[in-house]
Amino acid sequence: EFEPFSTFICPECGTKLRVPKQFAGYLLEKICGRGGMSTVYRAIDPAMSRYVAVKVMSDEAASEEAVRKYFLMQAQLIAKADHPGIVPIYESGEFENLPYLVMKYMDGGSFEQLLLNKQLPEIPALLNNLANVAGGLQALLRTGIIHHDLKPGNIMYCSDGTAGLCDFDLAESPLLGGAMAGSEDWASPAYVSPEWLEKGTEDFRGDIFSFGVTTYELLTGQIPYQTDGDARVLLERRRHPVYLSVEELN
């Protein structure tokens, strides 16, 4: 009689428990994050006795056939790239008419969360993590994939010291026939490339730009560009950048 994700006290032992929700053979335990297209849950995989992350498409997004197809083909994209700098996807499918992806559960959270909580790895380990993510980007490029949304919030950390790139909702690939997004409204203002602001499109160098901004922020705690203003203002700041070097800040 309890609602999914609510908590209750076990009458036998007094332990505080969370009510899971059954979904496609998994037990969804709690919400880890929400986006415009989907919700990510921490879940138990009973068959493998492990935690996983289950990304479930929203009802609204699932009502659009092209978006459904795009979402489900993410698993093929990741399998094709096959690199430890990318969070692996174990399974994809549909349950109760909702597409879903099952991924490795990165229990350390995102680098954005670690940065906010001042819990980032020490710089040598952090640089190793970033180098691994850069290798993941290179593997994506070899398969013709552009991420388009690289930022600390889309790099996940695991307690075993590894890190990986995730969230391919905006990725572009010949396999998908183009990109899901084509306007600045989809972009993250702090990390987006000048080309994206000016033209609404970019090639793989846009990922390199966003990776550079991400690295700067993780090493200094600051972003090199302010995020307020329209596309014209943001573009002007990138053309005439004024920010301190990493060494001056850290």
Coordinates of N, CA and C in Angstrom, one line a residue:
E1 N 0.8 -1.2 0.0 CA 0.0 0.0 0.0 C 0.8 1.3 0.0
F2 N 2.2 1.1 0.0 CA 3.0 2.3 0.0 C 3.3 2.8 -1.4
E3 N 3.5 4.1 -1.5 CA 3.8 4.7 -2.8 C 5.3 4.3 -3.2
P4 N 5.6 4.1 -4.4 CA 7.0 3.9 -4.8 C 7.9 5.1 -4.4
F5 N 9.1 4.8 -3.9 CA 10.1 5.7 -3.5 C 9.8 6.4 -2.2
S6 N 8.7 6.1 -1.6 CA 8.4 6.6 -0.2 C 9.2 5.7 0.8
T7 N 9.4 6.2 2.0 CA 10.1 5.5 3.0 C 9.2 5.0 4.1
F8 N 9.6 3.9 4.8 CA 8.8 3.5 6.0 C 9.7 2.7 6.9
I9 N 9.3 2.6 8.1 CA 10.1 1.9 9.1 C 9.6 0.4 9.2
C10 N 10.6 -0.5 9.1 CA 10.2 -1.9 9.2 C 9.7 -2.2 10.6
P11 N 8.5 -2.8 10.7 CA 8.0 -3.1 12.0 C 8.7 -4.2 12.7
E12 N 9.5 -5.0 12.0 CA 10.2 -6.1 12.6 C 11.6 -5.7 13.2
C13 N 12.3 -4.9 12.5 CA 13.7 -4.5 12.9 C 13.9 -3.0 13.1
G14 N 13.0 -2.2 12.7 CA 13.1 -0.8 12.9 C 14.0 -0.1 11.8
T15 N 14.4 -0.8 10.8 CA 15.2 -0.2 9.7 C 14.4 0.7 8.8
K16 N 14.9 1.8 8.5 CA 14.2 2.7 7.5 C 14.4 2.2 6.1
L17 N 13.4 1.9 5.4 CA 13.4 1.3 4.1 C 12.8 2.2 3.1
R18 N 13.2 2.1 1.8 CA 12.6 2.8 0.7 C 11.9 1.8 -0.2
V19 N 10.7 2.2 -0.6 CA 9.8 1.3 -1.4 C 10.3 1.4 -2.8
P20 N 10.7 0.2 -3.4 CA 11.2 0.2 -4.8 C 10.0 0.1 -5.7
K21 N 10.2 0.4 -7.0 CA 9.2 0.3 -8.0 C 9.7 -0.7 -9.1
Q22 N 8.9 -1.7 -9.3 CA 9.4 -2.7 -10.3 C 9.3 -2.2 -11.7
F23 N 10.3 -2.4 -12.5 CA 10.3 -1.9 -13.9 C 11.2 -2.8 -14.7
A24 N 10.6 -3.5 -15.6 CA 11.4 -4.3 -16.6 C 12.4 -5.2 -15.9
G25 N 12.0 -5.9 -14.8 CA 12.9 -6.8 -14.2 C 13.9 -6.1 -13.2
Y26 N 13.8 -4.8 -13.1 CA 14.7 -4.1 -12.2 C 13.8 -3.5 -11.0
L27 N 14.5 -3.1 -9.9 CA 13.8 -2.5 -8.8 C 14.4 -1.1 -8.7
L28 N 13.6 -0.1 -9.1 CA 14.0 1.3 -9.1 C 13.9 1.7 -7.6
E29 N 15.0 2.3 -7.1 CA 15.1 2.7 -5.7 C 14.9 4.1 -5.4
K30 N 15.6 5.0 -6.3 CA 15.5 6.4 -6.0 C 15.8 7.1 -7.3
I31 N 15.4 8.4 -7.4 CA 15.7 9.2 -8.6 C 17.0 9.8 -8.4
C32 N 17.9 9.7 -9.4 CA 19.2 10.3 -9.4 C 19.3 11.6 -10.1
G33 N 18.4 11.8 -11.1 CA 18.4 13.0 -11.9 C 17.3 13.0 -12.9
R34 N 16.9 14.2 -13.3 CA 15.9 14.4 -14.3 C 16.4 15.3 -15.4
G35 N 15.9 15.0 -16.6 CA 16.2 15.9 -17.8 C 15.0 16.2 -18.5
G36 N 15.1 16.9 -19.6 CA 13.9 17.2 -20.5 C 13.3 16.0 -21.1
M37 N 14.2 15.0 -21.3 CA 13.7 13.8 -22.1 C 13.5 12.6 -21.2
S38 N 14.1 12.5 -20.0 CA 14.1 11.3 -19.3 C 14.4 11.5 -17.8
T39 N 14.3 10.4 -17.0 CA 14.6 10.4 -15.6 C 15.6 9.2 -15.4
V40 N 16.6 9.4 -14.5 CA 17.6 8.4 -14.2 C 17.3 7.9 -12.8
Y41 N 17.3 6.6 -12.6 CA 17.0 6.0 -11.3 C 18.2 5.1 -10.9
R42 N 18.5 5.1 -9.6 CA 19.4 4.0 -9.1 C 18.5 2.8 -8.9
A43 N 18.9 1.7 -9.4 CA 18.1 0.5 -9.3 C 18.9 -0.7 -9.0
I44 N 18.2 -1.8 -8.5 CA 18.8 -3.1 -8.2 C 18.5 -4.0 -9.4
D45 N 19.6 -4.7 -9.8 CA 19.5 -5.7 -10.8 C 19.5 -7.0 -10.1
P46 N 18.3 -7.6 -9.8 CA 18.3 -8.9 -9.0 C 19.0 -10.0 -9.7
A47 N 19.0 -10.1 -11.0 CA 19.7 -11.2 -11.7 C 21.2 -11.2 -11.5
M48 N 21.8 -10.0 -11.4 CA 23.2 -9.9 -11.3 C 23.7 -9.4 -9.9
S49 N 22.7 -9.2 -9.0 CA 23.0 -8.7 -7.6 C 23.9 -7.5 -7.6
R50 N 23.5 -6.5 -8.3 CA 24.3 -5.3 -8.4 C 23.4 -4.0 -8.6
Y51 N 23.9 -2.9 -8.3 CA 23.2 -1.6 -8.6 C 23.5 -1.3 -10.0
V52 N 22.5 -0.7 -10.7 CA 22.6 -0.2 -12.0 C 21.9 1.2 -12.1
A53 N 22.1 1.9 -13.1 CA 21.4 3.1 -13.4 C 20.4 2.9 -14.5
V54 N 19.1 3.2 -14.3 CA 18.1 2.9 -15.3 C 17.6 4.3 -15.8
K55 N 17.7 4.6 -17.0 CA 17.3 5.8 -17.6 C 16.0 5.6 -18.4
V56 N 14.9 6.2 -17.9 CA 13.6 6.0 -18.5 C 13.1 7.2 -19.2
M57 N 12.6 7.0 -20.4 CA 12.1 8.2 -21.2 C 10.8 8.7 -20.6
S58 N 10.6 10.0 -20.7 CA 9.3 10.5 -20.2 C 8.2 10.2 -21.2
D59 N 7.0 10.2 -20.7 CA 5.8 10.0 -21.5 C 5.7 10.9 -22.7
E60 N 6.0 12.2 -22.4 CA 5.9 13.2 -23.5 C 6.9 12.9 -24.6
A61 N 8.2 12.7 -24.2 CA 9.2 12.4 -25.2 C 8.9 11.1 -26.0
A62 N 8.4 10.1 -25.2 CA 8.1 8.8 -25.8 C 7.0 8.8 -26.9
S63 N 6.2 9.9 -26.8 CA 5.1 10.0 -27.8 C 5.5 10.4 -29.2
E64 N 6.8 10.8 -29.3 CA 7.4 11.2 -30.6 C 8.2 10.0 -31.1
E65 N 7.8 9.4 -32.2 CA 8.5 8.2 -32.7 C 9.9 8.4 -33.0
A66 N 10.3 9.6 -33.7 CA 11.7 9.8 -34.0 C 12.5 9.9 -32.8
V67 N 12.0 10.5 -31.7 CA 12.7 10.7 -30.4 C 12.9 9.3 -29.8
R68 N 11.9 8.5 -29.8 CA 12.0 7.1 -29.3 C 13.1 6.3 -29.9
K69 N 13.1 6.4 -31.3 CA 14.1 5.7 -32.0 C 15.5 6.2 -31.7
Y70 N 15.7 7.5 -31.6 CA 17.0 8.1 -31.3 C 17.4 7.6 -29.9
F71 N 16.5 7.6 -28.9 CA 16.9 7.3 -27.6 C 17.4 5.8 -27.5
L72 N 16.7 4.9 -28.1 CA 17.0 3.5 -28.1 C 18.3 3.2 -28.8
M73 N 18.6 4.0 -29.8 CA 19.9 3.7 -30.6 C 21.1 4.2 -29.9
Q74 N 20.9 4.9 -28.7 CA 22.1 5.3 -27.9 C 22.9 4.1 -27.5
A75 N 22.3 3.0 -27.2 CA 23.0 1.8 -26.8 C 24.0 1.3 -27.9
Q76 N 23.5 1.4 -29.1 CA 24.3 1.0 -30.3 C 25.5 1.9 -30.4
L77 N 25.3 3.2 -30.2 CA 26.3 4.2 -30.3 C 27.4 3.9 -29.3
I78 N 27.1 3.7 -28.1 CA 28.1 3.4 -27.0 C 28.8 2.1 -27.2
A79 N 28.1 1.1 -27.6 CA 28.7 -0.2 -27.9 C 29.7 -0.1 -29.0
K80 N 29.4 0.7 -30.0 CA 30.3 0.9 -31.2 C 31.6 1.6 -30.8
A81 N 31.5 2.6 -29.9 CA 32.7 3.4 -29.4 C 33.5 2.5 -28.5
D82 N 32.9 1.8 -27.5 CA 33.5 0.8 -26.7 C 34.9 1.4 -26.1
H83 N 34.7 2.3 -25.1 CA 35.9 2.8 -24.4 C 35.7 3.0 -23.0
P84 N 36.7 2.8 -22.1 CA 36.5 2.9 -20.6 C 36.2 4.3 -20.2
G85 N 36.4 5.3 -21.1 CA 36.1 6.7 -20.7 C 34.7 7.1 -21.0
I86 N 33.9 6.1 -21.3 CA 32.4 6.2 -21.6 C 31.7 5.3 -20.7
V87 N 30.7 5.8 -20.0 CA 29.8 4.9 -19.1 C 29.1 3.9 -20.0
P88 N 29.4 2.6 -19.7 CA 28.8 1.5 -20.5 C 27.3 1.4 -20.3
I89 N 26.6 1.0 -21.4 CA 25.2 0.7 -21.4 C 25.1 -0.8 -21.5
Y90 N 24.4 -1.4 -20.5 CA 24.2 -2.9 -20.5 C 23.0 -3.4 -21.4
E91 N 22.0 -2.6 -21.4 CA 20.8 -3.1 -22.1 C 19.9 -1.9 -22.5
S92 N 19.1 -2.1 -23.5 CA 18.1 -1.1 -23.9 C 16.8 -1.9 -24.2
G93 N 15.7 -1.2 -24.1 CA 14.4 -1.8 -24.5 C 13.2 -0.9 -24.2
E94 N 12.1 -1.5 -24.1 CA 10.8 -0.8 -23.8 C 10.0 -1.6 -22.8
F95 N 9.5 -0.9 -21.8 CA 8.6 -1.5 -20.8 C 7.4 -0.6 -20.6
E96 N 6.2 -1.2 -20.7 CA 5.0 -0.4 -20.6 C 5.0 0.8 -21.5
N97 N 5.5 0.6 -22.7 CA 5.6 1.6 -23.8 C 6.6 2.7 -23.5
L98 N 7.4 2.6 -22.5 CA 8.5 3.6 -22.2 C 9.9 3.0 -22.6
P99 N 10.6 3.6 -23.5 CA 12.0 3.2 -23.8 C 12.9 3.4 -22.5
Y100 N 13.8 2.6 -22.4 CA 14.8 2.7 -21.2 C 16.2 2.2 -21.6
L101 N 17.2 2.7 -20.9 CA 18.5 2.2 -21.0 C 19.0 1.8 -19.6
V102 N 19.8 0.7 -19.5 CA 20.4 0.3 -18.3 C 21.9 0.5 -18.4
M103 N 22.4 1.2 -17.5 CA 23.9 1.6 -17.5 C 24.6 1.2 -16.2
K104 N 25.9 1.2 -16.3 CA 26.7 1.1 -15.1 C 26.3 2.2 -14.1
Y105 N 26.2 1.8 -12.8 CA 25.9 2.8 -11.8 C 27.2 3.4 -11.3
M106 N 27.3 4.7 -11.5 CA 28.6 5.4 -11.1 C 28.2 6.0 -9.7
D107 N 28.6 5.4 -8.7 CA 28.2 5.7 -7.3 C 28.8 7.0 -6.8
G108 N 29.8 7.6 -7.5 CA 30.4 8.8 -7.0 C 29.6 10.1 -7.4
G109 N 28.7 10.0 -8.3 CA 27.9 11.1 -8.8 C 28.7 11.8 -9.9
S110 N 28.2 12.9 -10.3 CA 28.8 13.7 -11.4 C 30.0 14.5 -10.9
F111 N 30.9 14.9 -11.8 CA 31.9 15.9 -11.5 C 31.3 17.2 -11.1
E112 N 30.2 17.6 -11.6 CA 29.5 18.8 -11.2 C 29.2 18.7 -9.7
Q113 N 28.6 17.6 -9.2 CA 28.3 17.4 -7.8 C 29.6 17.4 -7.0
L114 N 30.6 16.7 -7.4 CA 31.8 16.7 -6.7 C 32.5 18.0 -6.5
L115 N 32.4 18.8 -7.6 CA 32.9 20.2 -7.6 C 32.2 21.1 -6.5
L116 N 30.9 21.0 -6.6 CA 30.0 21.8 -5.6 C 30.3 21.4 -4.2
N117 N 30.5 20.1 -4.0 CA 30.8 19.6 -2.6 C 32.2 19.6 -2.2
K118 N 33.1 20.1 -3.1 CA 34.5 20.1 -2.8 C 35.1 18.7 -2.5
Q119 N 34.7 17.8 -3.4 CA 35.1 16.4 -3.2 C 35.8 15.8 -4.4
L120 N 36.2 16.7 -5.3 CA 36.9 16.2 -6.5 C 38.2 15.4 -6.1
P121 N 38.6 14.5 -7.0 CA 39.8 13.8 -6.7 C 41.0 14.7 -6.7
E122 N 42.1 14.3 -6.1 CA 43.3 15.1 -6.1 C 43.8 15.3 -7.6
I123 N 44.5 16.4 -7.8 CA 44.8 16.8 -9.2 C 45.4 15.7 -10.1
P124 N 46.4 14.9 -9.6 CA 47.0 13.8 -10.5 C 45.9 12.8 -10.9
A125 N 45.0 12.4 -10.0 CA 43.9 11.5 -10.3 C 42.9 12.1 -11.2
L126 N 42.6 13.4 -10.9 CA 41.6 14.1 -11.7 C 42.1 14.2 -13.2
L127 N 43.4 14.5 -13.4 CA 44.0 14.6 -14.7 C 43.9 13.3 -15.4
N128 N 44.1 12.2 -14.7 CA 44.0 10.9 -15.3 C 42.6 10.6 -15.7
N129 N 41.6 11.0 -14.9 CA 40.2 10.9 -15.3 C 39.9 11.7 -16.5
L130 N 40.4 12.9 -16.6 CA 40.1 13.8 -17.8 C 40.8 13.2 -19.0
A131 N 42.0 12.7 -18.9 CA 42.6 12.1 -20.0 C 41.8 10.9 -20.5
N132 N 41.3 10.1 -19.6 CA 40.5 8.9 -20.0 C 39.2 9.4 -20.7
V133 N 38.6 10.5 -20.2 CA 37.4 11.0 -20.9 C 37.8 11.5 -22.3
A134 N 38.9 12.1 -22.4 CA 39.4 12.6 -23.7 C 39.6 11.4 -24.7
G135 N 40.1 10.3 -24.1 CA 40.2 9.1 -24.9 C 38.8 8.6 -25.4
G136 N 37.8 8.7 -24.5 CA 36.5 8.4 -24.9 C 36.0 9.2 -26.0
L137 N 36.2 10.5 -26.0 CA 35.9 11.4 -27.0 C 36.5 11.0 -28.4
Q138 N 37.8 10.6 -28.3 CA 38.5 10.2 -29.5 C 37.9 8.9 -30.1
A139 N 37.5 8.0 -29.2 CA 36.8 6.8 -29.6 C 35.5 7.1 -30.3
L140 N 34.7 8.1 -29.7 CA 33.5 8.5 -30.3 C 33.7 9.1 -31.7
L141 N 34.8 9.9 -31.8 CA 35.0 10.5 -33.1 C 35.4 9.5 -34.2
R142 N 36.1 8.5 -33.8 CA 36.4 7.4 -34.8 C 35.2 6.7 -35.3
T143 N 34.1 6.7 -34.6 CA 32.9 6.1 -35.0 C 31.9 7.2 -35.6
G144 N 32.4 8.4 -35.7 CA 31.6 9.5 -36.3 C 30.6 10.1 -35.4
I145 N 30.8 10.0 -34.0 CA 29.9 10.5 -33.1 C 30.4 11.8 -32.4
I146 N 29.5 12.8 -32.4 CA 29.8 14.1 -31.7 C 28.9 14.2 -30.5
H147 N 29.4 14.5 -29.3 CA 28.6 14.5 -28.1 C 27.7 15.7 -28.0
H148 N 28.2 16.9 -28.2 CA 27.4 18.1 -28.2 C 27.0 18.7 -26.9
D149 N 27.3 18.0 -25.8 CA 26.9 18.5 -24.5 C 27.9 18.1 -23.4
L150 N 29.1 18.3 -23.7 CA 30.2 17.9 -22.7 C 30.3 19.0 -21.6
K151 N 30.2 18.6 -20.4 CA 30.3 19.4 -19.2 C 30.5 18.6 -18.0
P152 N 30.8 19.2 -16.8 CA 31.1 18.4 -15.6 C 29.8 17.5 -15.2
G153 N 28.6 18.0 -15.5 CA 27.4 17.3 -15.1 C 27.2 16.0 -15.9
N154 N 28.0 15.9 -17.0 CA 27.8 14.7 -17.9 C 29.1 13.8 -17.8
I155 N 29.9 14.0 -16.8 CA 31.0 13.1 -16.5 C 30.8 12.5 -15.2
M156 N 30.6 11.2 -15.1 CA 30.3 10.5 -13.9 C 31.5 9.9 -13.3
Y157 N 31.5 9.8 -11.9 CA 32.6 9.3 -11.2 C 32.2 8.1 -10.4
C158 N 33.1 7.1 -10.3 CA 32.8 5.9 -9.5 C 33.8 5.8 -8.3
S159 N 33.4 5.2 -7.3 CA 34.2 5.1 -6.1 C 35.5 4.3 -6.3
D160 N 35.6 3.5 -7.4 CA 36.8 2.8 -7.7 C 37.8 3.7 -8.4
G161 N 37.5 5.0 -8.5 CA 38.5 6.0 -9.1 C 38.3 6.2 -10.6
T162 N 37.4 5.5 -11.2 CA 37.2 5.7 -12.7 C 36.2 6.8 -12.9
A163 N 36.2 7.3 -14.2 CA 35.2 8.3 -14.6 C 34.8 8.0 -16.0
G164 N 33.6 8.4 -16.4 CA 33.2 8.2 -17.8 C 32.2 9.2 -18.2
L165 N 32.1 9.4 -19.5 CA 31.2 10.3 -20.2 C 29.9 9.7 -20.3
C166 N 28.8 10.4 -20.1 CA 27.4 9.9 -20.2 C 26.5 10.9 -20.9
D167 N 25.3 10.6 -21.0 CA 24.2 11.4 -21.6 C 24.4 11.8 -23.0
F168 N 24.0 10.9 -23.9 CA 24.1 11.1 -25.3 C 22.8 11.6 -26.0
D169 N 22.0 12.2 -25.2 CA 20.7 12.6 -25.8 C 20.8 13.7 -26.9
L170 N 21.9 14.4 -27.0 CA 22.1 15.4 -28.0 C 23.2 15.0 -29.0
A171 N 23.7 13.7 -28.9 CA 24.7 13.3 -29.8 C 24.3 13.3 -31.3
E172 N 25.3 13.4 -32.1 CA 25.1 13.4 -33.6 C 25.9 12.3 -34.1
S173 N 25.3 11.5 -35.1 CA 26.0 10.4 -35.7 C 25.4 10.1 -37.0
P174 N 26.1 9.7 -38.0 CA 25.5 9.2 -39.3 C 24.5 8.1 -39.1
L175 N 24.7 7.3 -38.0 CA 23.8 6.2 -37.7 C 22.4 6.7 -37.4
L176 N 22.4 7.9 -36.8 CA 21.1 8.5 -36.4 C 20.6 9.5 -37.4
G177 N 21.4 9.7 -38.5 CA 20.9 10.6 -39.5 C 21.0 12.1 -39.1
G178 N 21.9 12.4 -38.2 CA 22.0 13.8 -37.7 C 21.9 13.9 -36.2
A179 N 21.7 15.2 -35.8 CA 21.6 15.4 -34.3 C 20.2 15.6 -33.9
M180 N 20.0 15.4 -32.6 CA 18.7 15.6 -32.0 C 18.4 17.1 -31.9
A181 N 19.4 17.9 -31.6 CA 19.2 19.3 -31.3 C 19.8 20.1 -32.4
G182 N 19.3 21.3 -32.6 CA 19.9 22.2 -33.6 C 19.8 23.7 -33.3
S183 N 19.7 24.0 -32.0 CA 19.6 25.4 -31.6 C 20.2 25.6 -30.2
E184 N 20.5 26.8 -29.9 CA 21.2 27.1 -28.7 C 20.4 26.8 -27.5
D185 N 19.0 26.6 -27.6 CA 18.2 26.3 -26.5 C 18.6 25.0 -25.8
W186 N 19.2 24.1 -26.6 CA 19.6 22.8 -26.1 C 20.9 22.9 -25.4
A187 N 21.7 23.9 -25.7 CA 23.1 23.9 -25.3 C 23.2 24.4 -23.8
S188 N 24.3 24.1 -23.2 CA 24.6 24.6 -21.9 C 25.5 25.8 -22.0
P189 N 25.0 27.0 -21.7 CA 25.6 28.3 -22.1 C 27.1 28.4 -21.6
A190 N 27.4 27.8 -20.5 CA 28.8 28.0 -20.0 C 29.8 27.2 -20.8
Y191 N 29.4 26.2 -21.5 CA 30.3 25.2 -22.1 C 30.2 25.2 -23.7
V192 N 29.2 25.8 -24.2 CA 28.9 25.7 -25.7 C 30.0 26.4 -26.5
S193 N 30.3 25.9 -27.7 CA 31.3 26.5 -28.6 C 30.8 27.8 -29.3
P194 N 31.7 28.6 -29.8 CA 31.3 29.8 -30.5 C 30.4 29.4 -31.8
E195 N 30.8 28.3 -32.4 CA 30.1 27.9 -33.6 C 28.7 27.6 -33.3
W196 N 28.4 26.9 -32.2 CA 27.1 26.5 -31.8 C 26.2 27.8 -31.6
L197 N 26.8 28.8 -30.9 CA 26.1 30.0 -30.7 C 25.8 30.8 -32.0
E198 N 26.8 30.8 -32.9 CA 26.6 31.5 -34.1 C 25.8 30.9 -35.2
K199 N 25.9 29.5 -35.3 CA 25.2 28.8 -36.4 C 24.2 27.8 -35.9
G200 N 24.2 27.5 -34.6 CA 23.4 26.4 -34.2 C 23.8 25.0 -34.5
T201 N 25.1 24.9 -35.0 CA 25.7 23.6 -35.3 C 27.2 23.7 -35.1
E202 N 27.8 22.5 -35.0 CA 29.3 22.4 -34.8 C 29.8 21.1 -35.2
D203 N 31.1 21.0 -35.5 CA 31.7 19.7 -35.7 C 32.4 19.2 -34.5
F204 N 33.2 18.2 -34.6 CA 33.8 17.6 -33.4 C 34.7 18.6 -32.6
R205 N 35.1 19.7 -33.2 CA 35.9 20.7 -32.5 C 35.0 21.4 -31.4
G206 N 33.7 21.3 -31.5 CA 32.8 21.9 -30.5 C 33.0 21.1 -29.2
D207 N 33.2 19.7 -29.3 CA 33.4 18.9 -28.1 C 34.8 19.2 -27.5
I208 N 35.8 19.5 -28.4 CA 37.1 19.9 -27.8 C 37.0 21.2 -27.0
F209 N 36.2 22.2 -27.6 CA 36.1 23.5 -26.9 C 35.4 23.2 -25.5
S210 N 34.3 22.5 -25.5 CA 33.6 22.2 -24.3 C 34.4 21.4 -23.3
F211 N 35.2 20.5 -23.8 CA 36.1 19.8 -22.9 C 37.2 20.7 -22.3
G212 N 37.6 21.7 -23.0 CA 38.6 22.7 -22.5 C 38.0 23.5 -21.4
V213 N 36.7 24.0 -21.6 CA 36.0 24.8 -20.6 C 35.8 23.9 -19.3
T214 N 35.4 22.6 -19.6 CA 35.2 21.7 -18.4 C 36.5 21.5 -17.6
T215 N 37.6 21.3 -18.3 CA 38.8 21.1 -17.6 C 39.2 22.3 -16.8
Y216 N 39.1 23.5 -17.4 CA 39.4 24.8 -16.7 C 38.6 24.9 -15.5
E217 N 37.3 24.6 -15.5 CA 36.4 24.7 -14.4 C 36.8 23.7 -13.3
L218 N 37.1 22.5 -13.7 CA 37.4 21.5 -12.7 C 38.8 21.7 -12.0
L219 N 39.7 22.4 -12.7 CA 41.0 22.7 -12.1 C 41.0 24.0 -11.3
T220 N 40.0 24.9 -11.6 CA 40.1 26.2 -10.9 C 38.8 26.5 -10.1
G221 N 37.7 25.8 -10.3 CA 36.5 26.0 -9.6 C 35.7 27.2 -10.2
Q222 N 36.2 27.7 -11.4 CA 35.5 28.8 -12.1 C 35.3 28.5 -13.5
I223 N 34.3 29.0 -14.2 CA 34.2 28.9 -15.6 C 34.8 30.1 -16.3
P224 N 35.4 30.0 -17.4 CA 36.0 31.1 -18.1 C 35.1 32.2 -18.7
Y225 N 33.8 31.8 -18.9 CA 32.8 32.7 -19.5 C 31.6 32.8 -18.6
Q226 N 31.1 34.0 -18.5 CA 29.8 34.1 -17.7 C 28.7 33.5 -18.5
T227 N 27.6 33.1 -17.8 CA 26.5 32.4 -18.5 C 25.3 33.3 -18.8
D228 N 25.3 34.5 -18.3 CA 24.1 35.3 -18.5 C 24.2 36.0 -19.9
G229 N 23.1 36.4 -20.4 CA 23.0 37.1 -21.7 C 22.6 36.2 -22.8
D230 N 22.2 36.8 -24.0 CA 21.7 36.1 -25.1 C 22.9 35.5 -25.9
A231 N 22.6 34.8 -27.0 CA 23.6 34.2 -27.8 C 24.7 35.2 -28.3
R232 N 24.2 36.4 -28.7 CA 25.2 37.4 -29.2 C 26.2 37.8 -28.1
V233 N 25.7 38.0 -26.9 CA 26.6 38.4 -25.8 C 27.5 37.3 -25.4
L234 N 27.0 36.1 -25.4 CA 27.9 34.9 -25.1 C 29.0 34.7 -26.1
L235 N 28.6 34.9 -27.4 CA 29.5 34.8 -28.5 C 30.6 35.9 -28.4
E236 N 30.2 37.1 -28.1 CA 31.2 38.2 -28.0 C 32.2 37.9 -26.9
R237 N 31.8 37.3 -25.8 CA 32.7 37.0 -24.7 C 33.8 35.9 -25.2
R238 N 33.4 35.0 -26.0 CA 34.3 34.0 -26.5 C 35.3 34.6 -27.5
R239 N 34.8 35.6 -28.3 CA 35.7 36.2 -29.2 C 36.8 37.1 -28.5
H240 N 36.4 37.7 -27.4 CA 37.3 38.5 -26.7 C 37.4 38.1 -25.2
P241 N 38.0 36.9 -25.0 CA 38.0 36.3 -23.7 C 38.8 37.1 -22.7
V242 N 38.3 37.2 -21.5 CA 39.0 37.8 -20.4 C 38.9 36.9 -19.2
Y243 N 39.9 36.1 -18.9 CA 39.9 35.3 -17.7 C 41.4 34.9 -17.3
L244 N 41.5 34.6 -16.1 CA 42.9 34.3 -15.6 C 43.3 32.9 -16.0
S245 N 44.6 32.7 -16.0 CA 45.2 31.4 -16.4 C 44.9 30.4 -15.2
V246 N 44.9 29.1 -15.6 CA 44.7 28.1 -14.6 C 45.7 28.2 -13.4
E247 N 47.0 28.4 -13.8 CA 48.1 28.6 -12.8 C 47.8 29.7 -11.8
E248 N 47.3 30.8 -12.3 CA 47.0 31.9 -11.4 C 45.9 31.6 -10.4
L249 N 45.0 30.8 -10.8 CA 43.8 30.5 -9.9 C 44.1 29.2 -9.1
N250 N 45.0 28.4 -9.6 CA 45.3 27.1 -8.8 C 46.8 26.8 -9.1

